[in-house]
Amino acid sequence: MVTNTIPLPATMRALEVRAYDGARASLVLVERPLPQPAAAEVLIRVVASPINPSDLLFLEDRHGVHKPLPAIPGYFGSGVVVAAGTSMLARMLVGQRVTFGADHPLSGAWAEYALVQALSCAPLLPSIGTAHAALLLLNPITAWGLVDEARQGRHRAIVQTAAASEVGRWVVRLSRAAGLPLICVVRRAEHVDQLRAEGADYVLNSSSPDFDQTLHSLSHRLGATIAFDAVGGHLMERLLLAMPSASRLLLYGLLEEGAYSIPPERMIFERLRVEGFYMLEWMQRRGYLQTLRGFMAIQKLATEVHPSVRACFPLEEAWSALQLYRREMGAGKVLLMPGLRRGGCAPNV
Ligand SMILES: NC(=O)c1ccc[n+]([C@@H]2O[C@H](COP(=O)([O-])OP(=O)(O)OC[C@H]3O[C@@H](n4cnc5c(N)ncnc54)[C@H](OP(=O)(O)O)[C@@H]3O)[C@@H](O)[C@H]2O)c1
């Protein structure tokens, strides 16, 4: 039996991926039957869903999560729980505003309604706006997990790349809260100024001629033996060669295509380590309660910081939204909002 609070429509509008080729013609707005929640699931009326780098990878079938075609994209979002299956947790969430991970193979966040495991939802504090909350699960929890890895590994300081990204800006806040010195690496002068204004103590520009030397001396002085790298490729190689012996690099993004090459003798004798970091695996490893604890702390910090939302689009303008985001990822997040209609724009997120 399904519990719901309000009369629900029989169908919903959803974006559908018809082929994993990243082409415009393969992303279509369709009308689908409204899905029904099973015992441990809830149905959410979606308010907002951000476009993230992981969604771009998904559209080309290059992400860890694969859904059978035709598939509804969108990994994360926020909204209101409007129906639930029979489990106690699912029923407790009915009527609540939540942020969620859209983990169901037959559902996704780029739709008017999303079917989600109750365990993949987190309730919102009254101080957090529903649209803002769409940005509070993936990137902040990734940052929380990365900083947790640094704490658990007793590293004295951290290096991070793509530091002006959403994940990077959360790492700035969380490492400061944890009392861990952080060396931020960006590739544009304006991001150096932005991060300093947001409280980052050490910000290096990888385009500067003295970057490798400065990173070498600073990471040795601070004892920075862990790096969070979203870029990969040549930059990853430069980090490892500059950082102290026994350094560990957590690769969590693929912003630059291409292989890296480190002389094997450096890997061996300096005991360098490269590991993949995947937020969903970290959440499973640390458990629901630890993740929820992190999320509650993140919501408290989030009220102090205005989210960097660049634009909001209705589902029918998803292609324009994707193009805008792809052109300049660092200029702020782009949200899809199923409740908007063509021509409608940015509410006060
Ligand atoms: N493994 C996981 O579980 C996990 C979870 C969440 C996110 N991620 C990854 O985290 C990364 C950041 O995500 P986000 O949503 O926070 O990003 P975002 O806010 O959209 O920002 C992307 C940032 O990356 C920078 N960038 C792009 N290409 C670059 C390159 N080739 N070299 C250096 N910097 C580059 C951009 O700066 P410019 O202005 O200089 O281009 C921008 O500051 C992505 O790779 C994403 O896939 C991984």
mmCIF file of C-alpha atoms and ligand atoms in Angstrom:
data_model
loop_
_atom_site.group_PDB
_atom_site.id
_atom_site.type_symbol
_atom_site.label_atom_id
_atom_site.label_comp_id
_atom_site.label_asym_id
_atom_site.label_seq_id
_atom_site.Cartn_x
_atom_site.Cartn_y
_atom_site.Cartn_z
ATOM 1 C CA MET A 1 0.000 0.000 0.000
ATOM 2 C CA VAL A 2 1.241 3.500 -0.842
ATOM 3 C CA THR A 3 0.836 6.477 1.530
ATOM 4 C CA ASN A 4 0.347 9.865 -0.103
ATOM 5 C CA THR A 5 -0.796 13.235 1.210
ATOM 6 C CA ILE A 6 -2.109 14.948 -1.902
ATOM 7 C CA PRO A 7 -3.871 13.779 -5.092
ATOM 8 C CA LEU A 8 -1.190 12.895 -7.640
ATOM 9 C CA PRO A 9 -1.343 13.042 -11.448
ATOM 10 C CA ALA A 10 -1.296 9.832 -13.502
ATOM 11 C CA THR A 11 1.668 11.001 -15.597
ATOM 12 C CA MET A 12 4.726 13.242 -15.294
ATOM 13 C CA ARG A 13 7.115 15.064 -17.606
ATOM 14 C CA ALA A 14 10.663 13.700 -17.627
ATOM 15 C CA LEU A 15 13.827 14.000 -19.669
ATOM 16 C CA GLU A 16 14.765 10.727 -21.280
ATOM 17 C CA VAL A 17 18.168 9.648 -22.614
ATOM 18 C CA ARG A 18 17.675 7.414 -25.669
ATOM 19 C CA ALA A 19 21.347 6.741 -26.520
ATOM 20 C CA TYR A 20 24.564 7.215 -24.567
ATOM 21 C CA ASP A 21 26.184 9.396 -27.230
ATOM 22 C CA GLY A 22 25.867 12.840 -25.614
ATOM 23 C CA ALA A 23 23.958 14.126 -28.683
ATOM 24 C CA ARG A 24 21.147 16.683 -28.509
ATOM 25 C CA ALA A 25 18.717 14.352 -30.326
ATOM 26 C CA SER A 26 19.250 11.669 -27.681
ATOM 27 C CA LEU A 27 17.858 13.809 -24.825
ATOM 28 C CA VAL A 28 14.080 14.075 -25.190
ATOM 29 C CA LEU A 29 11.297 15.500 -22.993
ATOM 30 C CA VAL A 30 8.533 12.881 -22.664
ATOM 31 C CA GLU A 31 5.360 12.148 -20.724
ATOM 32 C CA ARG A 32 5.680 8.993 -18.573
ATOM 33 C CA PRO A 33 3.386 7.184 -16.129
ATOM 34 C CA LEU A 34 3.929 8.343 -12.537
ATOM 35 C CA PRO A 35 6.079 5.691 -10.800
ATOM 36 C CA GLN A 36 4.798 3.942 -7.650
ATOM 37 C CA PRO A 37 7.075 3.563 -4.619
ATOM 38 C CA ALA A 38 7.901 0.046 -3.373
ATOM 39 C CA ALA A 39 8.159 -0.648 0.390
ATOM 40 C CA ALA A 40 11.400 1.200 1.188
ATOM 41 C CA GLU A 41 10.978 3.916 -1.470
ATOM 42 C CA VAL A 42 9.513 7.402 -1.614
ATOM 43 C CA LEU A 43 8.172 9.499 -4.479
ATOM 44 C CA ILE A 44 9.507 13.072 -4.528
ATOM 45 C CA ARG A 45 8.087 16.094 -6.355
ATOM 46 C CA VAL A 46 11.353 17.498 -7.665
ATOM 47 C CA VAL A 47 12.002 21.202 -7.065
ATOM 48 C CA ALA A 48 15.581 21.452 -8.383
ATOM 49 C CA SER A 49 18.413 19.314 -9.719
ATOM 50 C CA PRO A 50 21.914 20.602 -10.478
ATOM 51 C CA ILE A 51 23.956 19.718 -13.562
ATOM 52 C CA ASN A 52 27.191 18.213 -12.276
ATOM 53 C CA PRO A 53 30.268 16.841 -14.080
ATOM 54 C CA SER A 54 28.964 13.349 -13.174
ATOM 55 C CA ASP A 55 25.792 14.028 -15.206
ATOM 56 C CA LEU A 56 27.907 14.950 -18.246
ATOM 57 C CA LEU A 57 29.773 11.651 -17.853
ATOM 58 C CA PHE A 58 26.448 9.780 -17.468
ATOM 59 C CA LEU A 59 25.110 11.132 -20.783
ATOM 60 C CA GLU A 60 28.063 9.435 -22.494
ATOM 61 C CA ASP A 61 27.923 6.273 -20.341
ATOM 62 C CA ARG A 62 31.269 7.095 -18.737
ATOM 63 C CA HIS A 63 30.040 7.111 -15.129
ATOM 64 C CA GLY A 64 30.124 4.303 -12.537
ATOM 65 C CA VAL A 65 26.304 4.168 -12.420
ATOM 66 C CA HIS A 66 24.730 2.694 -15.552
ATOM 67 C CA LYS A 67 20.956 2.733 -16.171
ATOM 68 C CA PRO A 68 19.130 0.723 -18.864
ATOM 69 C CA LEU A 69 17.884 2.867 -21.798
ATOM 70 C CA PRO A 70 15.692 4.840 -22.106
ATOM 71 C CA ALA A 71 16.874 6.358 -18.807
ATOM 72 C CA ILE A 72 16.025 9.473 -16.791
ATOM 73 C CA PRO A 73 19.269 11.350 -15.973
ATOM 74 C CA GLY A 74 20.020 13.512 -12.940
ATOM 75 C CA TYR A 75 21.790 12.017 -9.933
ATOM 76 C CA PHE A 76 20.893 14.565 -7.259
ATOM 77 C CA GLY A 77 18.047 16.884 -6.407
ATOM 78 C CA SER A 78 15.725 18.326 -3.818
ATOM 79 C CA GLY A 79 11.983 18.413 -3.373
ATOM 80 C CA VAL A 80 9.044 17.302 -1.266
ATOM 81 C CA VAL A 81 8.122 13.692 -0.473
ATOM 82 C CA VAL A 82 4.579 13.181 -1.767
ATOM 83 C CA ALA A 83 4.149 9.400 -1.458
ATOM 84 C CA ALA A 84 5.854 6.478 0.277
ATOM 85 C CA GLY A 85 5.957 2.691 0.414
ATOM 86 C CA THR A 86 5.173 0.734 3.546
ATOM 87 C CA SER A 87 8.490 0.919 5.463
ATOM 88 C CA MET A 88 8.529 3.062 8.594
ATOM 89 C CA LEU A 89 11.351 5.355 7.389
ATOM 90 C CA ALA A 90 9.617 5.918 4.036
ATOM 91 C CA ARG A 91 6.321 6.810 5.740
ATOM 92 C CA MET A 92 8.075 9.158 8.189
ATOM 93 C CA LEU A 93 9.366 11.192 5.262
ATOM 94 C CA VAL A 94 5.958 11.934 3.680
ATOM 95 C CA GLY A 95 5.375 15.696 3.511
ATOM 96 C CA GLN A 96 9.033 16.515 4.321
ATOM 97 C CA ARG A 97 11.383 18.634 2.240
ATOM 98 C CA VAL A 98 14.447 16.578 1.390
ATOM 99 C CA THR A 99 17.596 16.445 -0.675
ATOM 100 C CA PHE A 100 18.186 13.120 -2.376
ATOM 101 C CA GLY A 101 20.436 10.925 -4.496
ATOM 102 C CA ALA A 102 18.432 9.519 -7.425
ATOM 103 C CA ASP A 103 19.739 5.988 -7.250
ATOM 104 C CA HIS A 104 16.784 4.118 -8.780
ATOM 105 C CA PRO A 105 17.611 2.510 -12.166
ATOM 106 C CA LEU A 106 14.159 3.433 -13.535
ATOM 107 C CA SER A 107 14.117 6.981 -12.195
ATOM 108 C CA GLY A 108 16.185 10.180 -12.113
ATOM 109 C CA ALA A 109 16.108 13.764 -10.865
ATOM 110 C CA TRP A 110 15.574 15.443 -14.263
ATOM 111 C CA ALA A 111 11.821 14.846 -14.051
ATOM 112 C CA GLU A 112 8.789 16.256 -12.263
ATOM 113 C CA TYR A 113 8.805 13.274 -9.863
ATOM 114 C CA ALA A 114 11.628 10.944 -8.777
ATOM 115 C CA LEU A 115 11.492 7.524 -7.146
ATOM 116 C CA VAL A 116 14.179 7.194 -4.487
ATOM 117 C CA GLN A 117 15.214 4.823 -1.674
ATOM 118 C CA ALA A 118 14.153 6.363 1.652
ATOM 119 C CA LEU A 119 17.755 5.829 2.820
ATOM 120 C CA SER A 120 18.968 8.081 -0.015
ATOM 121 C CA CYS A 121 17.006 11.094 1.300
ATOM 122 C CA ALA A 122 18.066 13.566 3.956
ATOM 123 C CA PRO A 123 15.537 15.919 5.606
ATOM 124 C CA LEU A 124 16.208 19.671 5.486
ATOM 125 C CA LEU A 125 16.568 22.134 8.342
ATOM 126 C CA PRO A 126 13.980 24.974 8.195
ATOM 127 C CA SER A 127 16.791 27.480 7.427
ATOM 128 C CA ILE A 128 17.650 25.792 4.094
ATOM 129 C CA GLY A 129 15.687 26.718 0.948
ATOM 130 C CA THR A 130 14.467 23.682 -1.046
ATOM 131 C CA ALA A 131 16.217 24.673 -4.298
ATOM 132 C CA HIS A 132 19.468 25.488 -2.457
ATOM 133 C CA ALA A 133 19.325 22.009 -0.900
ATOM 134 C CA ALA A 134 19.752 20.416 -4.347
ATOM 135 C CA LEU A 135 23.407 21.517 -4.085
ATOM 136 C CA LEU A 136 23.965 20.187 -0.585
ATOM 137 C CA LEU A 137 24.364 16.451 -1.021
ATOM 138 C CA LEU A 138 26.827 15.453 -3.734
ATOM 139 C CA ASN A 139 29.579 18.037 -3.532
ATOM 140 C CA PRO A 140 29.534 18.931 0.191
ATOM 141 C CA ILE A 141 29.376 15.255 1.221
ATOM 142 C CA THR A 142 32.230 14.484 -1.184
ATOM 143 C CA ALA A 143 34.243 17.262 0.482
ATOM 144 C CA TRP A 144 33.244 15.948 3.906
ATOM 145 C CA GLY A 145 34.382 12.433 2.910
ATOM 146 C CA LEU A 146 37.701 13.716 1.539
ATOM 147 C CA VAL A 147 38.474 15.748 4.675
ATOM 148 C CA ASP A 148 37.420 12.722 6.758
ATOM 149 C CA GLU A 149 40.027 10.654 4.858
ATOM 150 C CA ALA A 150 42.686 13.244 5.741
ATOM 151 C CA ARG A 151 41.648 13.182 9.406
ATOM 152 C CA GLN A 152 41.458 9.388 9.630
ATOM 153 C CA GLY A 153 44.902 9.105 7.950
ATOM 154 C CA ARG A 154 46.343 11.671 10.433
ATOM 155 C CA HIS A 155 47.704 13.872 7.637
ATOM 156 C CA ARG A 156 48.966 17.248 8.888
ATOM 157 C CA ALA A 157 47.939 19.273 5.836
ATOM 158 C CA ILE A 158 46.178 18.892 2.470
ATOM 159 C CA VAL A 159 46.720 19.877 -1.173
ATOM 160 C CA GLN A 160 43.681 20.161 -3.458
ATOM 161 C CA THR A 161 43.232 20.915 -7.175
ATOM 162 C CA ALA A 162 40.259 22.541 -9.001
ATOM 163 C CA ALA A 163 39.901 24.385 -5.717
ATOM 164 C CA ALA A 164 37.341 26.922 -7.000
ATOM 165 C CA SER A 165 34.862 24.128 -7.793
ATOM 166 C CA GLU A 166 31.878 23.497 -5.494
ATOM 167 C CA VAL A 167 33.687 20.509 -3.973
ATOM 168 C CA GLY A 168 36.845 22.598 -3.586
ATOM 169 C CA ARG A 169 35.076 25.505 -1.865
ATOM 170 C CA TRP A 170 33.507 23.056 0.606
ATOM 171 C CA VAL A 171 36.938 21.527 1.260
ATOM 172 C CA VAL A 172 38.121 25.064 2.123
ATOM 173 C CA ARG A 173 35.353 25.435 4.746
ATOM 174 C CA LEU A 174 35.578 21.918 6.167
ATOM 175 C CA SER A 175 39.362 21.755 6.410
ATOM 176 C CA ARG A 176 39.333 25.107 8.216
ATOM 177 C CA ALA A 177 36.697 23.755 10.629
ATOM 178 C CA ALA A 178 38.914 20.668 11.157
ATOM 179 C CA GLY A 179 42.009 22.835 11.757
ATOM 180 C CA LEU A 180 43.881 21.306 8.800
ATOM 181 C CA PRO A 181 46.059 23.658 6.685
ATOM 182 C CA LEU A 182 45.102 23.498 3.002
ATOM 183 C CA ILE A 183 47.024 24.363 -0.174
ATOM 184 C CA CYS A 184 44.550 25.211 -2.960
ATOM 185 C CA VAL A 185 45.558 24.845 -6.623
ATOM 186 C CA VAL A 186 43.639 26.699 -9.380
ATOM 187 C CA ARG A 187 44.551 27.693 -12.928
ATOM 188 C CA ARG A 188 43.115 31.239 -13.149
ATOM 189 C CA ALA A 189 44.160 34.427 -11.349
ATOM 190 C CA GLU A 190 40.521 35.357 -10.581
ATOM 191 C CA HIS A 191 40.096 32.076 -8.692
ATOM 192 C CA VAL A 192 43.152 32.904 -6.560
ATOM 193 C CA ASP A 193 41.441 36.140 -5.452
ATOM 194 C CA GLN A 194 38.046 34.458 -4.981
ATOM 195 C CA LEU A 195 39.407 31.705 -2.732
ATOM 196 C CA ARG A 196 41.483 34.116 -0.668
ATOM 197 C CA ALA A 197 38.344 36.213 -0.140
ATOM 198 C CA GLU A 198 36.568 33.039 1.040
ATOM 199 C CA GLY A 199 39.232 32.397 3.659
ATOM 200 C CA ALA A 200 41.736 30.062 1.946
ATOM 201 C CA ASP A 201 45.240 30.668 3.341
ATOM 202 C CA TYR A 202 47.383 29.203 0.562
ATOM 203 C CA VAL A 203 46.278 29.472 -3.080
ATOM 204 C CA LEU A 204 48.648 28.602 -5.945
ATOM 205 C CA ASN A 205 48.091 29.141 -9.660
ATOM 206 C CA SER A 206 49.258 26.110 -11.677
ATOM 207 C CA SER A 207 49.779 28.415 -14.681
ATOM 208 C CA SER A 208 52.536 30.368 -12.845
ATOM 209 C CA PRO A 209 56.126 29.546 -13.847
ATOM 210 C CA ASP A 210 57.175 28.977 -10.212
ATOM 211 C CA PHE A 211 54.211 26.709 -9.361
ATOM 212 C CA ASP A 212 56.121 23.406 -8.975
ATOM 213 C CA GLN A 213 58.837 24.955 -6.827
ATOM 214 C CA THR A 214 56.359 26.806 -4.589
ATOM 215 C CA LEU A 215 54.216 23.688 -4.147
ATOM 216 C CA HIS A 216 57.332 21.700 -3.282
ATOM 217 C CA SER A 217 58.489 24.074 -0.546
ATOM 218 C CA LEU A 218 55.004 24.762 0.888
ATOM 219 C CA SER A 219 53.887 21.115 0.994
ATOM 220 C CA HIS A 220 57.170 20.133 2.710
ATOM 221 C CA ARG A 221 56.917 23.013 5.184
ATOM 222 C CA LEU A 222 53.282 22.242 6.131
ATOM 223 C CA GLY A 223 53.657 18.447 5.959
ATOM 224 C CA ALA A 224 50.947 18.142 3.294
ATOM 225 C CA THR A 225 51.008 14.421 2.529
ATOM 226 C CA ILE A 226 47.508 14.008 1.097
ATOM 227 C CA ALA A 227 46.147 15.504 -2.133
ATOM 228 C CA PHE A 228 42.535 15.648 -3.367
ATOM 229 C CA ASP A 229 42.733 15.789 -7.155
ATOM 230 C CA ALA A 230 39.746 16.331 -9.482
ATOM 231 C CA VAL A 231 41.873 17.008 -12.567
ATOM 232 C CA GLY A 232 44.122 13.992 -13.212
ATOM 233 C CA GLY A 233 46.526 13.867 -16.169
ATOM 234 C CA HIS A 234 49.648 15.997 -16.091
ATOM 235 C CA LEU A 235 48.635 18.058 -13.035
ATOM 236 C CA MET A 236 48.382 14.920 -10.916
ATOM 237 C CA GLU A 237 51.925 14.011 -11.919
ATOM 238 C CA ARG A 238 53.178 17.482 -10.945
ATOM 239 C CA LEU A 239 51.539 17.225 -7.509
ATOM 240 C CA LEU A 240 53.037 13.857 -6.686
ATOM 241 C CA LEU A 241 56.496 14.886 -7.808
ATOM 242 C CA ALA A 242 56.378 18.044 -5.656
ATOM 243 C CA MET A 243 54.862 16.610 -2.454
ATOM 244 C CA PRO A 244 56.800 14.926 0.391
ATOM 245 C CA SER A 245 57.668 11.201 0.461
ATOM 246 C CA ALA A 246 54.857 8.793 1.360
ATOM 247 C CA SER A 247 52.251 11.186 -0.006
ATOM 248 C CA ARG A 248 48.857 9.869 -0.963
ATOM 249 C CA LEU A 249 46.741 11.252 -3.811
ATOM 250 C CA LEU A 250 42.967 10.673 -3.875
ATOM 251 C CA LEU A 251 41.797 11.045 -7.483
ATOM 252 C CA TYR A 252 38.106 11.930 -7.494
ATOM 253 C CA GLY A 253 37.494 13.648 -10.863
ATOM 254 C CA LEU A 254 38.372 13.421 -14.550
ATOM 255 C CA LEU A 255 38.462 17.070 -15.528
ATOM 256 C CA GLU A 256 41.484 16.544 -17.777
ATOM 257 C CA GLU A 257 41.643 13.588 -20.101
ATOM 258 C CA GLY A 258 44.981 11.882 -20.491
ATOM 259 C CA ALA A 259 47.416 9.598 -18.789
ATOM 260 C CA TYR A 260 50.012 10.512 -16.193
ATOM 261 C CA SER A 261 53.475 9.122 -15.935
ATOM 262 C CA ILE A 262 55.636 9.055 -12.839
ATOM 263 C CA PRO A 263 59.059 7.399 -12.865
ATOM 264 C CA PRO A 264 58.532 3.982 -11.171
ATOM 265 C CA GLU A 265 61.571 4.494 -8.948
ATOM 266 C CA ARG A 266 59.943 7.626 -7.477
ATOM 267 C CA MET A 267 56.740 5.650 -6.800
ATOM 268 C CA ILE A 268 58.726 2.878 -5.096
ATOM 269 C CA PHE A 269 61.394 4.679 -3.104
ATOM 270 C CA GLU A 270 59.206 7.629 -2.117
ATOM 271 C CA ARG A 271 56.273 5.289 -1.374
ATOM 272 C CA LEU A 272 53.786 7.433 -3.329
ATOM 273 C CA ARG A 273 50.166 6.230 -3.506
ATOM 274 C CA VAL A 274 47.362 7.001 -5.960
ATOM 275 C CA GLU A 275 43.828 5.921 -4.971
ATOM 276 C CA GLY A 276 40.408 6.467 -6.513
ATOM 277 C CA PHE A 277 37.824 8.185 -4.283
ATOM 278 C CA TYR A 278 34.112 7.711 -4.966
ATOM 279 C CA MET A 279 31.603 9.435 -2.707
ATOM 280 C CA LEU A 280 28.969 6.646 -2.888
ATOM 281 C CA GLU A 281 31.554 4.048 -1.874
ATOM 282 C CA TRP A 282 32.693 6.324 0.993
ATOM 283 C CA MET A 283 29.058 6.690 2.175
ATOM 284 C CA GLN A 284 28.572 2.919 2.148
ATOM 285 C CA ARG A 285 31.853 2.416 4.002
ATOM 286 C CA ARG A 286 31.087 5.008 6.699
ATOM 287 C CA GLY A 287 27.355 4.169 6.982
ATOM 288 C CA TYR A 288 24.061 6.080 6.923
ATOM 289 C CA LEU A 289 24.385 7.667 10.376
ATOM 290 C CA GLN A 290 27.868 9.080 9.709
ATOM 291 C CA THR A 291 26.661 10.468 6.376
ATOM 292 C CA LEU A 292 23.599 12.012 8.017
ATOM 293 C CA ARG A 293 25.838 13.549 10.689
ATOM 294 C CA GLY A 294 27.960 15.105 7.945
ATOM 295 C CA PHE A 295 24.864 16.358 6.158
ATOM 296 C CA MET A 296 23.457 18.044 9.274
ATOM 297 C CA ALA A 297 26.813 19.789 9.865
ATOM 298 C CA ILE A 298 26.860 20.868 6.218
ATOM 299 C CA GLN A 299 23.358 22.369 6.452
ATOM 300 C CA LYS A 300 24.479 24.475 9.441
ATOM 301 C CA LEU A 301 27.528 25.753 7.529
ATOM 302 C CA ALA A 302 25.458 26.288 4.364
ATOM 303 C CA THR A 303 23.350 29.029 5.950
ATOM 304 C CA GLU A 304 26.526 31.178 6.148
ATOM 305 C CA VAL A 305 27.347 30.887 2.451
ATOM 306 C CA HIS A 306 25.291 31.968 -0.543
ATOM 307 C CA PRO A 307 25.293 29.172 -3.161
ATOM 308 C CA SER A 308 26.930 29.973 -6.496
ATOM 309 C CA VAL A 309 23.917 29.371 -8.744
ATOM 310 C CA ARG A 310 24.358 30.853 -12.195
ATOM 311 C CA ALA A 311 21.011 30.068 -13.817
ATOM 312 C CA CYS A 312 17.863 27.965 -13.554
ATOM 313 C CA PHE A 313 16.144 26.325 -16.537
ATOM 314 C CA PRO A 314 12.891 24.413 -17.100
ATOM 315 C CA LEU A 315 13.123 20.803 -18.329
ATOM 316 C CA GLU A 316 12.287 21.825 -21.930
ATOM 317 C CA GLU A 317 15.450 23.993 -22.011
ATOM 318 C CA ALA A 318 17.769 21.276 -20.677
ATOM 319 C CA TRP A 319 20.015 21.344 -23.739
ATOM 320 C CA SER A 320 20.663 25.114 -23.355
ATOM 321 C CA ALA A 321 21.341 24.498 -19.658
ATOM 322 C CA LEU A 322 23.886 21.783 -20.491
ATOM 323 C CA GLN A 323 25.616 23.987 -23.068
ATOM 324 C CA LEU A 324 25.843 26.906 -20.631
ATOM 325 C CA TYR A 325 27.322 24.673 -17.922
ATOM 326 C CA ARG A 326 29.799 22.987 -20.295
ATOM 327 C CA ARG A 327 31.085 26.367 -21.603
ATOM 328 C CA GLU A 328 32.273 27.544 -18.186
ATOM 329 C CA MET A 329 31.866 25.090 -15.340
ATOM 330 C CA GLY A 330 33.566 27.327 -12.808
ATOM 331 C CA ALA A 331 31.070 30.198 -13.270
ATOM 332 C CA GLY A 332 28.467 28.682 -10.918
ATOM 333 C CA LYS A 333 25.954 25.866 -10.901
ATOM 334 C CA VAL A 334 23.132 25.511 -13.403
ATOM 335 C CA LEU A 335 19.877 24.083 -12.020
ATOM 336 C CA LEU A 336 17.056 22.290 -13.780
ATOM 337 C CA MET A 337 13.734 23.141 -12.140
ATOM 338 C CA PRO A 338 10.784 21.056 -13.374
ATOM 339 C CA GLY A 339 8.292 23.554 -11.894
ATOM 340 C CA LEU A 340 9.534 26.375 -14.170
ATOM 341 C CA ARG A 341 8.011 26.920 -17.591
ATOM 342 C CA ARG A 342 9.818 28.095 -20.741
ATOM 343 C CA GLY A 343 11.158 31.626 -20.293
ATOM 344 C CA GLY A 344 10.834 31.456 -16.491
ATOM 345 C CA CYS A 345 14.069 32.060 -14.660
ATOM 346 C CA ALA A 346 16.095 32.101 -11.496
ATOM 347 C CA PRO A 347 14.061 32.147 -8.346
ATOM 348 C CA ASN A 348 15.833 33.283 -5.209
ATOM 349 C CA VAL A 349 17.813 30.119 -4.472
HETATM 350 N N1 LIG B 1 34.394 10.979 -7.043
HETATM 351 C C1 LIG B 1 33.277 11.477 -6.551
HETATM 352 O O1 LIG B 1 32.568 10.810 -5.792
HETATM 353 C C2 LIG B 1 32.872 12.870 -6.930
HETATM 354 C C3 LIG B 1 31.768 13.472 -6.298
HETATM 355 C C4 LIG B 1 31.453 14.803 -6.623
HETATM 356 C C5 LIG B 1 32.199 15.480 -7.573
HETATM 357 N N2 LIG B 1 33.230 14.818 -8.194
HETATM 358 C C6 LIG B 1 34.082 15.502 -9.173
HETATM 359 O O2 LIG B 1 34.524 16.700 -8.578
HETATM 360 C C7 LIG B 1 34.905 17.602 -9.604
HETATM 361 C C8 LIG B 1 34.357 18.987 -9.277
HETATM 362 O O3 LIG B 1 32.944 18.947 -9.345
HETATM 363 P P1 LIG B 1 32.101 20.271 -9.045
HETATM 364 O O4 LIG B 1 30.661 19.963 -9.313
HETATM 365 O O5 LIG B 1 32.499 20.785 -7.719
HETATM 366 O O6 LIG B 1 32.660 21.220 -10.194
HETATM 367 P P2 LIG B 1 32.220 22.708 -10.601
HETATM 368 O O7 LIG B 1 31.746 23.472 -9.424
HETATM 369 O O8 LIG B 1 31.332 22.610 -11.773
HETATM 370 O O9 LIG B 1 33.606 23.357 -11.043
HETATM 371 C C9 LIG B 1 34.496 22.737 -11.918
HETATM 372 C C10 LIG B 1 35.861 23.371 -11.633
HETATM 373 O O10 LIG B 1 36.864 22.621 -12.289
HETATM 374 C C11 LIG B 1 37.796 23.513 -12.893
HETATM 375 N N3 LIG B 1 38.354 22.816 -14.058
HETATM 376 C C12 LIG B 1 37.683 22.312 -15.120
HETATM 377 N N4 LIG B 1 38.533 21.703 -15.968
HETATM 378 C C13 LIG B 1 39.779 21.830 -15.418
HETATM 379 C C14 LIG B 1 41.078 21.413 -15.816
HETATM 380 N N5 LIG B 1 41.276 20.733 -16.953
HETATM 381 N N6 LIG B 1 42.120 21.729 -15.018
HETATM 382 C C15 LIG B 1 41.942 22.395 -13.863
HETATM 383 N N7 LIG B 1 40.722 22.822 -13.431
HETATM 384 C C16 LIG B 1 39.656 22.540 -14.202
HETATM 385 C C17 LIG B 1 36.972 24.727 -13.250
HETATM 386 O O11 LIG B 1 37.793 25.862 -13.276
HETATM 387 P P3 LIG B 1 38.051 26.701 -14.624
HETATM 388 O O12 LIG B 1 37.143 27.894 -14.513
HETATM 389 O O13 LIG B 1 39.488 27.006 -14.518
HETATM 390 O O14 LIG B 1 37.674 25.810 -15.795
HETATM 391 C C18 LIG B 1 35.995 24.796 -12.064
HETATM 392 O O15 LIG B 1 36.535 25.550 -11.000
HETATM 393 C C19 LIG B 1 34.381 17.006 -10.903
HETATM 394 O O16 LIG B 1 35.440 16.371 -11.574
HETATM 395 C C20 LIG B 1 33.377 15.958 -10.425
HETATM 396 O O17 LIG B 1 33.206 14.903 -11.350
HETATM 397 C C21 LIG B 1 33.576 13.547 -7.882
#
